[in-house]
PDB file of C-alpha atoms in Angstrom:
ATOM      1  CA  UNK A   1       0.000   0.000   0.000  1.00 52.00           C
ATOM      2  CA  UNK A   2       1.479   3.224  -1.024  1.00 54.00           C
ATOM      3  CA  UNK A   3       1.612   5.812   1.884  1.00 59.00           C
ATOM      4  CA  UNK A   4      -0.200   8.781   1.899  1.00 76.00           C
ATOM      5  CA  UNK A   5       1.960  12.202   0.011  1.00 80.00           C
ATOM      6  CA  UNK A   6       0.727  13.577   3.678  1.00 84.00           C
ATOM      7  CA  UNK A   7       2.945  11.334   5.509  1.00 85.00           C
ATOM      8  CA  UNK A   8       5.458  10.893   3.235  1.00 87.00           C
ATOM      9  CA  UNK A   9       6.324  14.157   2.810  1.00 91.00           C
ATOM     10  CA  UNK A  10       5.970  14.647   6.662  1.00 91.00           C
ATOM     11  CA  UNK A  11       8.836  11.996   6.518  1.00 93.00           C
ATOM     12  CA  UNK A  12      11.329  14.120   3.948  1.00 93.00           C
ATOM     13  CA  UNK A  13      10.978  17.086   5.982  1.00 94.00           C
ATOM     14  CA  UNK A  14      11.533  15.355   9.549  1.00 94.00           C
ATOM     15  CA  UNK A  15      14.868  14.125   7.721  1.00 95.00           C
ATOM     16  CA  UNK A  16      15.479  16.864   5.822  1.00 94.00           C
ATOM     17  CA  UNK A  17      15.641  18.684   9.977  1.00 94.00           C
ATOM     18  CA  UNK A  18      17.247  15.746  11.312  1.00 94.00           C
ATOM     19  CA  UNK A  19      20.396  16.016   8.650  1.00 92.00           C
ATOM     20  CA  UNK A  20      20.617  19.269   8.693  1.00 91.00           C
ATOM     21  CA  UNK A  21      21.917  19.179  12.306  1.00 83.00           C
ATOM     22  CA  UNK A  22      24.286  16.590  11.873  1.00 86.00           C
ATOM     23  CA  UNK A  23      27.955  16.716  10.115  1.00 86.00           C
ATOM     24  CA  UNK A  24      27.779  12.752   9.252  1.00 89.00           C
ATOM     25  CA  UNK A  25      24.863  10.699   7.222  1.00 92.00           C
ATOM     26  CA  UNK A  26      21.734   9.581   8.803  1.00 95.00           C
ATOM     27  CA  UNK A  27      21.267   5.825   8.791  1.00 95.00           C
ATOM     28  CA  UNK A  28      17.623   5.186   7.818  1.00 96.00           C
ATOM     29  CA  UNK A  29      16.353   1.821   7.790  1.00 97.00           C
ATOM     30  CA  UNK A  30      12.586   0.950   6.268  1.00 96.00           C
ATOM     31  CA  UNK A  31      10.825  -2.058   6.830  1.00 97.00           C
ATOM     32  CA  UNK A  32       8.219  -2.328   4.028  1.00 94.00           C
ATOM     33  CA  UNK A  33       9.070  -0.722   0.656  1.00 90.00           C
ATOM     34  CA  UNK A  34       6.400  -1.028  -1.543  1.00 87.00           C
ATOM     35  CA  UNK A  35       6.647   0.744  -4.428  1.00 88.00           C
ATOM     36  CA  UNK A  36       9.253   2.629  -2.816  1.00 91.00           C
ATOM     37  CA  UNK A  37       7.855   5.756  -3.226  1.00 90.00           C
ATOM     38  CA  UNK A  38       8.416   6.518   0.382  1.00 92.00           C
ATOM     39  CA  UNK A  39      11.781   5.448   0.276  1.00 94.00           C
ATOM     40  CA  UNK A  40      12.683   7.969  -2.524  1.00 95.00           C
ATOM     41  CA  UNK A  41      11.441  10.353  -0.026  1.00 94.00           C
ATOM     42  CA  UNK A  42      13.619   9.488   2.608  1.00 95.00           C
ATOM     43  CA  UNK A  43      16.851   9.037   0.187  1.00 96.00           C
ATOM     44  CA  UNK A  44      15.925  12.665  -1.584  1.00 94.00           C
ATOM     45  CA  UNK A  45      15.558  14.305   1.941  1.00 94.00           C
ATOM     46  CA  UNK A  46      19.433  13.947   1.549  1.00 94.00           C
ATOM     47  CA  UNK A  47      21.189  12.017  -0.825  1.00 93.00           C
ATOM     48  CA  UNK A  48      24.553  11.781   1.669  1.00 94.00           C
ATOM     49  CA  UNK A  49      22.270   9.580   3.936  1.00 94.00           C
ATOM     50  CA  UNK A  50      22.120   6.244   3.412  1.00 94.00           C
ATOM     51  CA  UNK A  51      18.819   4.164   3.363  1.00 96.00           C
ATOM     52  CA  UNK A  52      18.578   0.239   3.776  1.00 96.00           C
ATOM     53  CA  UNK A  53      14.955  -0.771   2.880  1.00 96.00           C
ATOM     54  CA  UNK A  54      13.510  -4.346   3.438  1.00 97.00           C
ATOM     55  CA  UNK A  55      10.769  -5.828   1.010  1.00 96.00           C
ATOM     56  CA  UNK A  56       9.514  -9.305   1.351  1.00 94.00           C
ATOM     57  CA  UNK A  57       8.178  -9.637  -2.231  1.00 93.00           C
ATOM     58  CA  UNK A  58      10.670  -9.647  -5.043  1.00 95.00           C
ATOM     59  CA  UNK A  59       8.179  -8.580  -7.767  1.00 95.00           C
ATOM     60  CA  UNK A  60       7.836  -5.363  -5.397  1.00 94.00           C
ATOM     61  CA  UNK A  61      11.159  -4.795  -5.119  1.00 95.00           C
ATOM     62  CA  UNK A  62      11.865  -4.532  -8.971  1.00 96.00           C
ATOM     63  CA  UNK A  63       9.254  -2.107  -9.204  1.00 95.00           C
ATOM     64  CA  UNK A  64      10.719   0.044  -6.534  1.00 95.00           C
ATOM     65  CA  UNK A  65      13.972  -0.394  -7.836  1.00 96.00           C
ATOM     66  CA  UNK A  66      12.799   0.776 -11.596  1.00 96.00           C
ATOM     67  CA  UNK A  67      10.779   3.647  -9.782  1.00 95.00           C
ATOM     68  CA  UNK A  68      14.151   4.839  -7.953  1.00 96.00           C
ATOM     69  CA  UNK A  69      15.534   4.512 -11.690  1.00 96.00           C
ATOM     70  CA  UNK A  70      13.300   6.634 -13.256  1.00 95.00           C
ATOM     71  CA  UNK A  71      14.227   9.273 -10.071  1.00 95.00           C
ATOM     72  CA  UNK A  72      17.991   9.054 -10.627  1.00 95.00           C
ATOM     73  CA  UNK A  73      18.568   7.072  -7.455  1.00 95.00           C
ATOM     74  CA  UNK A  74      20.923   4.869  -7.448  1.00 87.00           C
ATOM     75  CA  UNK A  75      22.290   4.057  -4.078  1.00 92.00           C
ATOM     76  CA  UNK A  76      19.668   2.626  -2.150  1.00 96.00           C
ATOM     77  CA  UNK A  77      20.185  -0.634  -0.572  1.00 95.00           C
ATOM     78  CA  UNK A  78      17.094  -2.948  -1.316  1.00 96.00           C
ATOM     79  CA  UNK A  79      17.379  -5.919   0.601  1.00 96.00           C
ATOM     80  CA  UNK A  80      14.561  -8.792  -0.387  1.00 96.00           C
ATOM     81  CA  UNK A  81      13.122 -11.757   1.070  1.00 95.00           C
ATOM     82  CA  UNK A  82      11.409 -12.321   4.317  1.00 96.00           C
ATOM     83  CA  UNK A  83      11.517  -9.456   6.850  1.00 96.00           C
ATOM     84  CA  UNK A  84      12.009 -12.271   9.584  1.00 95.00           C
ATOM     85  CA  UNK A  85      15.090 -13.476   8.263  1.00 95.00           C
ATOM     86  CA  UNK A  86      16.843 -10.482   6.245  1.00 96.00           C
ATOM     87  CA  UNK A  87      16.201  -8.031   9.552  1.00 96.00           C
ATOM     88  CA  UNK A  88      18.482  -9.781  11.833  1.00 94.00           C
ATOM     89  CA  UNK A  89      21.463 -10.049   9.197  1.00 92.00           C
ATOM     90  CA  UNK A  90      20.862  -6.157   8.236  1.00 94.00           C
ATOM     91  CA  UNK A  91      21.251  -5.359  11.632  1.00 92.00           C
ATOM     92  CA  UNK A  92      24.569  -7.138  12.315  1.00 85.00           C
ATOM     93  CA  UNK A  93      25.740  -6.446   8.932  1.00 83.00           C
ATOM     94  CA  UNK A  94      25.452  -2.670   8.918  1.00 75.00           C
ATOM     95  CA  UNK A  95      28.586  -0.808   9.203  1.00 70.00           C
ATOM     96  CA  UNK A  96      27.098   1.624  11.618  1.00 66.00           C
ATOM     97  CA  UNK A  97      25.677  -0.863  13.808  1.00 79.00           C
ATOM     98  CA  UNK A  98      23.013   1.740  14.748  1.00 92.00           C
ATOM     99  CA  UNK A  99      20.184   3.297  13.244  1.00 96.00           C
ATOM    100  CA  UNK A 100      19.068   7.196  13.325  1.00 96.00           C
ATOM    101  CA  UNK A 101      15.491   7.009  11.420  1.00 97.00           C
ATOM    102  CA  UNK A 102      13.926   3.325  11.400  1.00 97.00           C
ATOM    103  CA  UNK A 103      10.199   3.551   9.458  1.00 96.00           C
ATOM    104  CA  UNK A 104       8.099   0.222  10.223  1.00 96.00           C
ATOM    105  CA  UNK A 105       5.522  -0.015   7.704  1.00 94.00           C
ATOM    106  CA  UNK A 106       5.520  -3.673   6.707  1.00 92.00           C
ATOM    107  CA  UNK A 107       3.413  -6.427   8.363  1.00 91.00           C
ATOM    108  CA  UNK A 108       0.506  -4.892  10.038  1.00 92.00           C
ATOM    109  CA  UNK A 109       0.085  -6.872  12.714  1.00 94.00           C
ATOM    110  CA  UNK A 110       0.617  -6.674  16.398  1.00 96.00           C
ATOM    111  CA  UNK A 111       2.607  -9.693  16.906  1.00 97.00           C
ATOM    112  CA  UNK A 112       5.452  -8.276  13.670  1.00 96.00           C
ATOM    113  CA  UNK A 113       5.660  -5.020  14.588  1.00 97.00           C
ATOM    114  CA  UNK A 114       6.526  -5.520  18.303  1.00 98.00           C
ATOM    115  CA  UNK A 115       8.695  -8.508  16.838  1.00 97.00           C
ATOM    116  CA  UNK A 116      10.471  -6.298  14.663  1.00 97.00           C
ATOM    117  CA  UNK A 117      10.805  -3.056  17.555  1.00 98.00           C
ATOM    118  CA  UNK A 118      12.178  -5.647  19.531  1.00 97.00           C
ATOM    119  CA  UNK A 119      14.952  -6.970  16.608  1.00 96.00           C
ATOM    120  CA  UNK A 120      15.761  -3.298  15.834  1.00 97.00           C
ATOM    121  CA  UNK A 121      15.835  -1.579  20.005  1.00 96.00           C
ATOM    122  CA  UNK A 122      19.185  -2.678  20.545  1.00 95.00           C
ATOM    123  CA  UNK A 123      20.535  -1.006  17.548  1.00 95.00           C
ATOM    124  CA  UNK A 124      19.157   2.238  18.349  1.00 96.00           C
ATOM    125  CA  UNK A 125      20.530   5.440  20.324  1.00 96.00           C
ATOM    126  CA  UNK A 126      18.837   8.311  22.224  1.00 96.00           C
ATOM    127  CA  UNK A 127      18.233  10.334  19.689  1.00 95.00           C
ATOM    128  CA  UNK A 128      16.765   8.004  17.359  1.00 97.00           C
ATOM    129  CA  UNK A 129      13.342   7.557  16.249  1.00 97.00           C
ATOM    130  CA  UNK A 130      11.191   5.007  15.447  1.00 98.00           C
ATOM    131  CA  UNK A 131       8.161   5.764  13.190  1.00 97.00           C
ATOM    132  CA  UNK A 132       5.382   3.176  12.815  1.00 96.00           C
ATOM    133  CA  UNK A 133       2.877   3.609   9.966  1.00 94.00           C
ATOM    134  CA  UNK A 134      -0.920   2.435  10.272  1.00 93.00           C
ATOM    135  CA  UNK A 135      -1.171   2.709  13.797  1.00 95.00           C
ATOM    136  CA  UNK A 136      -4.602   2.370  13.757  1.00 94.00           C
ATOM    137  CA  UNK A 137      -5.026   0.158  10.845  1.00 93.00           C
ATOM    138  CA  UNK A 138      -6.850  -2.202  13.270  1.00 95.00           C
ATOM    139  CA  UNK A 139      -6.905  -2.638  17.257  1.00 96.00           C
ATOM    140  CA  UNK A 140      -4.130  -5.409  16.688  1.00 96.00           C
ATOM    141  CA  UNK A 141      -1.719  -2.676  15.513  1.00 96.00           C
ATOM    142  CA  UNK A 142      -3.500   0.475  18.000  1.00 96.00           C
ATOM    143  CA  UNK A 143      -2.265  -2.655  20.427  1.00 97.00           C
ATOM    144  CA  UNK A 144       1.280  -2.803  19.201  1.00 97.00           C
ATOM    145  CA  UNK A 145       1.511   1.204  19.770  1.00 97.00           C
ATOM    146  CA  UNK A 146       0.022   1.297  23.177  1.00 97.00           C
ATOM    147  CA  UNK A 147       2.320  -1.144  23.867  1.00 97.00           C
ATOM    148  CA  UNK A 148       5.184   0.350  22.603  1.00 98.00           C
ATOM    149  CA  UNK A 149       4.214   3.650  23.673  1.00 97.00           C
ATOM    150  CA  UNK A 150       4.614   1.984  27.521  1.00 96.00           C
ATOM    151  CA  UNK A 151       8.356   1.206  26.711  1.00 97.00           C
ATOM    152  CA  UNK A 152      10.375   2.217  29.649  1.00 95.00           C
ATOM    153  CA  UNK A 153      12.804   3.252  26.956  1.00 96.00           C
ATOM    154  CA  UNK A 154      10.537   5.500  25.193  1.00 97.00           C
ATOM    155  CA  UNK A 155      10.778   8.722  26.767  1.00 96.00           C
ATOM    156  CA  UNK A 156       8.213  10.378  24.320  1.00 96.00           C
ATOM    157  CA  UNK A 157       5.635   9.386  20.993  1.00 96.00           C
ATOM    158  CA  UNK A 158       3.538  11.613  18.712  1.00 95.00           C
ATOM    159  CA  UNK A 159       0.369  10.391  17.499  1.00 95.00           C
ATOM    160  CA  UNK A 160      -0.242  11.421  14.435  1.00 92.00           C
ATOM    161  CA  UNK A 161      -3.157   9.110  13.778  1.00 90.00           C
ATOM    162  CA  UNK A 162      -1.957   7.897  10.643  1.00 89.00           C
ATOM    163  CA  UNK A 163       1.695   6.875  12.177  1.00 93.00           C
ATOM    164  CA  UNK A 164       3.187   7.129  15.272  1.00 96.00           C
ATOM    165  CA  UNK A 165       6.445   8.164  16.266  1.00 97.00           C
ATOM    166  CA  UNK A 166       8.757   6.971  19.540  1.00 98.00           C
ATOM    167  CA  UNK A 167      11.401   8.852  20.722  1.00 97.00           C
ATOM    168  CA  UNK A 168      14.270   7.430  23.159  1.00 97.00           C
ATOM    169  CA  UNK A 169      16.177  10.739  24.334  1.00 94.00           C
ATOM    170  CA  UNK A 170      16.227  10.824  28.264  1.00 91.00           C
ATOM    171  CA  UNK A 171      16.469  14.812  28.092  1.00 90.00           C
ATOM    172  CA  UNK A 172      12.413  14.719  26.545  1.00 86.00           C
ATOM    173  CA  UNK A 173       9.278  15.233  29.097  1.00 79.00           C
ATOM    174  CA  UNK A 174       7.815  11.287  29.411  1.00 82.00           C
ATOM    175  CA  UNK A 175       4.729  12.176  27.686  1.00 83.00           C
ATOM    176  CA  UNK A 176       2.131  10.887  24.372  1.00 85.00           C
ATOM    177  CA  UNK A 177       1.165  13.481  22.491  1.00 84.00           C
ATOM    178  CA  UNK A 178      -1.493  12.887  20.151  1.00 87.00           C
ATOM    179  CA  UNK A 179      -1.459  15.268  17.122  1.00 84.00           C
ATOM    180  CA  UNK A 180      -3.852  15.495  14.311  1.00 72.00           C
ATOM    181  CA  UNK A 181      -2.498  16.095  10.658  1.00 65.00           C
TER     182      UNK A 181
END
């Protein structure tokens, strides 16, 4: 499902702020890529950051792939095959070891998305965040963001209805804000 130009461009300019205060690359991984529209919107935010992207269907993947093409972008990593198994190896296998921007918007389910938050928490740092998309796609996933909204390592989330984001920085007010867009 493609994500809303709202949201997506919501995305681009949170990164767009985010790089703009920092002298190295952000580290963005994506779980989900569809189309990869989404993904171009992270990547063009600022093409010095680099974007890992994880797509369980390989016919999905070649279209984001020719869609990034078509855009000029060339150096996003597309990794395919089973979120499950290729999420662990990303992890371990990326040079940073941590991530600054990770976007969850791939099985919407309670059960995958705390699965996956739990894979990718280690590998995060206090001023990372954590976006999950459809949080209220059904009360399995409004679940998954309670839930993770409880996190003693959250310190913060915004809800923005539509997607959620967590925030881990120990200087932020412990507080859910719930923001409509």
């Amino acid at each position: 499902e493609l994500e809303s130009p709202q949201i997506a461009q919501m995305l681009f300019r949170l990164v767009v702020y985010l790089s703009s205060n920092r002298k190295e690359p952000l580290h963005i991984l994506e779980l989900g890529t569809s189309l990869g529209l989404t993904t171009a919107y992270l990547k063009l935010a600022n093409p010095q950051n680099e974007v890992v992207t994880l797509e369980g269907c390989h016919d999905v993947a070649q279209m984001a792939q020719l869609n990034w093409s078509k855009l000029g972008i060339e150096d996003i990593r597309c990794v395919e095959g089973n979120i499950d198994v290729t999420l662990p190896d990303t992890l371990f296998t990326h040079s940073a070891r941590v991530w600054d921007v990770v976007y969850i918007d791939a099985n919407h389910t309670q059960e995958a998305t705390l699965r996956y938050y739990e894979m990718i928490q280690p590998h995060l740092h206090p001023k990372s965040i954590v976006i999950i998309d459809d949080i209220y796609h059904s009360p399995d996933m409004e679940q998954a963001w309670l839930t993770l909204c409880q996190r003693p390592e959250v310190t913060s989330s915004l809800d923005f209805y539509r997607c959620g984001w967590l925030f881990f920085d120990p200087n932020y007010l412990r507080k859910n804000y719930r923001l409509r867009i």
